[in-house]
PDB file of C-alpha atoms in Angstrom:
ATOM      1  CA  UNK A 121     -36.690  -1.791   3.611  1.00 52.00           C
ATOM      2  CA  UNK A 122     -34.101  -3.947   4.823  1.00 63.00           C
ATOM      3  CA  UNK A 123     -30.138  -4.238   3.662  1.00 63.00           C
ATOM      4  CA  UNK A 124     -28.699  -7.488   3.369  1.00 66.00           C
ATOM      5  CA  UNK A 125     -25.340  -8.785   4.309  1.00 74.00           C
ATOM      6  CA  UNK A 126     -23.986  -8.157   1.046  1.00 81.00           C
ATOM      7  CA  UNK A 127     -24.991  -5.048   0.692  1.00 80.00           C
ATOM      8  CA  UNK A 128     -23.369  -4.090   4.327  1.00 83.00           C
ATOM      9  CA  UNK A 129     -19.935  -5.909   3.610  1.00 86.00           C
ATOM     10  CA  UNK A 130     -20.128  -3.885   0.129  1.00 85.00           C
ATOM     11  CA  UNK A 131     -20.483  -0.304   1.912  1.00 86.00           C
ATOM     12  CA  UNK A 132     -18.052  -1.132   4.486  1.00 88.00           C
ATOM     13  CA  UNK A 133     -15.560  -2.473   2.382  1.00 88.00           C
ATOM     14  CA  UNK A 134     -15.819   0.729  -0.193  1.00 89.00           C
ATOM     15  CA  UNK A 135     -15.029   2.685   3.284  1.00 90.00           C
ATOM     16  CA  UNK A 136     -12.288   0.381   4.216  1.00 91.00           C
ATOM     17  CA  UNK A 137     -10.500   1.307   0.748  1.00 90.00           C
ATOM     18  CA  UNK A 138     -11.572   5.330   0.412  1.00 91.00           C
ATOM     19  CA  UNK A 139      -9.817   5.648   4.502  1.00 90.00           C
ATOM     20  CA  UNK A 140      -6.781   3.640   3.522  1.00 91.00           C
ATOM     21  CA  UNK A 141      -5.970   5.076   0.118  1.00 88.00           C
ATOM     22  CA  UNK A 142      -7.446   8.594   1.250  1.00 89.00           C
ATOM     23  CA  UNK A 143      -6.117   8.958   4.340  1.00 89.00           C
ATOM     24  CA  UNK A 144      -3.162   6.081   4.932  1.00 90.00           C
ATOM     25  CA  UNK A 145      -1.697   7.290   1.894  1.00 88.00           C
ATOM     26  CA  UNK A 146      -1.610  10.430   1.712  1.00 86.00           C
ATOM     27  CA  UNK A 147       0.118  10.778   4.871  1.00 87.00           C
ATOM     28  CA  UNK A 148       3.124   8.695   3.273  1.00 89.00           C
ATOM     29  CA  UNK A 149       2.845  10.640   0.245  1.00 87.00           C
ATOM     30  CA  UNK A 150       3.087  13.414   2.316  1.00 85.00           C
ATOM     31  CA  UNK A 151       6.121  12.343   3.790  1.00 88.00           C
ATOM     32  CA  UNK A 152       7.540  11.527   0.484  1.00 88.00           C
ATOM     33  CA  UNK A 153       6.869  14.483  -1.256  1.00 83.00           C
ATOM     34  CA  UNK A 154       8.639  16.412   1.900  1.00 82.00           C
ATOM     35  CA  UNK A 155      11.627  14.259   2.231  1.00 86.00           C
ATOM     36  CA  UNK A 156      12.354  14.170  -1.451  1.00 85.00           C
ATOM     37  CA  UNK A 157      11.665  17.331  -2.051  1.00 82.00           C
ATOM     38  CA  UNK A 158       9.476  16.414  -4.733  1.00 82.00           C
ATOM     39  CA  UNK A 159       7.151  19.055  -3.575  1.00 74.00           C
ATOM     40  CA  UNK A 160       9.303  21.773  -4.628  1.00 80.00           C
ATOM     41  CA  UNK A 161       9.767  20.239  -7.784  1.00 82.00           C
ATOM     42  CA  UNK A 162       6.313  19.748  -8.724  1.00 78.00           C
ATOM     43  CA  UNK A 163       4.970  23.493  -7.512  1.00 77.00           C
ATOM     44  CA  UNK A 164       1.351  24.076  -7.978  1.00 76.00           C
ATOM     45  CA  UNK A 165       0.919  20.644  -9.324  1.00 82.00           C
ATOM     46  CA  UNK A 166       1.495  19.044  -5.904  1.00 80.00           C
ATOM     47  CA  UNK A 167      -1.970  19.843  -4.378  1.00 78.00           C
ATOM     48  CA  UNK A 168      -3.418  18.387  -7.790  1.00 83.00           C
ATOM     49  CA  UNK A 169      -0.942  14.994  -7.191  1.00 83.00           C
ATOM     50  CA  UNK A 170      -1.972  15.032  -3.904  1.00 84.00           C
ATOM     51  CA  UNK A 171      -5.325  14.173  -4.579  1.00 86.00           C
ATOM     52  CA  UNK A 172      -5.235  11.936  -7.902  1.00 89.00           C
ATOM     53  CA  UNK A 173      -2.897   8.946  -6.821  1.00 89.00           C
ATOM     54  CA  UNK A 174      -4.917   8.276  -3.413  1.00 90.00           C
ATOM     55  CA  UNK A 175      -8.026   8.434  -6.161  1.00 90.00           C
ATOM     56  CA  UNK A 176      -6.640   6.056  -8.625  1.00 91.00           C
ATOM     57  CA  UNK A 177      -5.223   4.117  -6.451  1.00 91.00           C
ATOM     58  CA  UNK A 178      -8.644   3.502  -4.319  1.00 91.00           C
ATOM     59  CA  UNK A 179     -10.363   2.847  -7.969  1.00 92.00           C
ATOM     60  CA  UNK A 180      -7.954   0.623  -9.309  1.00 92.00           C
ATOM     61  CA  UNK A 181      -8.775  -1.269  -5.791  1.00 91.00           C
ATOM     62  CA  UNK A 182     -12.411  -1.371  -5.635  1.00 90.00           C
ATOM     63  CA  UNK A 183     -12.394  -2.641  -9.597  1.00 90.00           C
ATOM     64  CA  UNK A 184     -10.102  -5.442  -8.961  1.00 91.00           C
ATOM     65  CA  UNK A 185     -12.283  -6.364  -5.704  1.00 86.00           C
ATOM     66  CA  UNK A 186     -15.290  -6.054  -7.124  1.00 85.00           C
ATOM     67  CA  UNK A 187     -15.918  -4.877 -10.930  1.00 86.00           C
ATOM     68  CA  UNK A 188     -18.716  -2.929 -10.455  1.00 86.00           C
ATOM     69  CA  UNK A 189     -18.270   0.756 -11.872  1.00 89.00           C
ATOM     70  CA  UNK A 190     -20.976   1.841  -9.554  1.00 88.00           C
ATOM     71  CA  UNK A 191     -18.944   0.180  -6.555  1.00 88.00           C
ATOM     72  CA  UNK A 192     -15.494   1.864  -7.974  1.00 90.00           C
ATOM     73  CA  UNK A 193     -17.047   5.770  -8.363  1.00 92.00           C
ATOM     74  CA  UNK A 194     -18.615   5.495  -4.942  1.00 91.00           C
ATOM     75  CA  UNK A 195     -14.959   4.124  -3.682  1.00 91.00           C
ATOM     76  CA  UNK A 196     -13.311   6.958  -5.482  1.00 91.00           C
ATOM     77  CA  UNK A 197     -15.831  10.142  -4.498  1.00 91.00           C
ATOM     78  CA  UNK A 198     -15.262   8.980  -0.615  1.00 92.00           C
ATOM     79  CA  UNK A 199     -11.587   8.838  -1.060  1.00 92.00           C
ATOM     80  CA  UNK A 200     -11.266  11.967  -2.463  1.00 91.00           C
ATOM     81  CA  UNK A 201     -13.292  12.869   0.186  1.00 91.00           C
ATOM     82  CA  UNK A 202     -10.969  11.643   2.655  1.00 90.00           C
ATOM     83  CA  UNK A 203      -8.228  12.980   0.806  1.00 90.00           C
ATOM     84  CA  UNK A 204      -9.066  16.227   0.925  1.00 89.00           C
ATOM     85  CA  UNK A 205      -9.915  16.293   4.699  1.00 89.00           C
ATOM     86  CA  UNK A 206      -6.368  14.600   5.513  1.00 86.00           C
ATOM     87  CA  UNK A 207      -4.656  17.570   3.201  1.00 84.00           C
ATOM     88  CA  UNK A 208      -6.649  20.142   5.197  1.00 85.00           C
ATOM     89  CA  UNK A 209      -5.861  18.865   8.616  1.00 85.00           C
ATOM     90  CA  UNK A 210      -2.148  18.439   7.272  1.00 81.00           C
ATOM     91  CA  UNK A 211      -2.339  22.217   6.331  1.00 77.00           C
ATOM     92  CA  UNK A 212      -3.657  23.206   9.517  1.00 78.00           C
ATOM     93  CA  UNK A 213      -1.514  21.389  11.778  1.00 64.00           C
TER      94      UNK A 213
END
């Protein structure tokens, strides 16, 4: 079976969103919660914050680009994804 076009610009685009909000953000949130401090602050809630902006803020993405809830919780399970990698090579390093 062959994939169109559409369906091609569709995957990568849902992979374009999930690295940026999963990966390109986190690393500024990162930096944020670390300058600010906000890390102490926030305790054991920061590895939970950590993960849910990137998330909503690849959903809210996908939706407005496309608004297709099948489109938007593919986006969000790869960003957490890529969320969770970035914290782990964040805590490693």
């Amino acid at each position: 079976m062959k994939i169109g076009n559409d369906a091609h610009k569709r995957i990568f685009t849902s992979l374009c969103i999930a690295f940026v909000c999963g990966v390109l953000v986190q690393l500024v949130q990162i930096t944020i919660f670390n300058t600010a401090g906000i890390d102490r602050i926030l305790g054991s809630l920061v590895s939970i914050s950590m993960l849910i902006i990137p998330i909503h803020i690849a959903v809210v993405a996908s939706y407005v680009y496309q608004k297709d809830w099948r489109y938007v919780a593919i986006t969000g399970t790869t960003t957490m994804l890529f969320a969770e990698a970035t914290l782990r090579m964040y805590a490693i390093g």
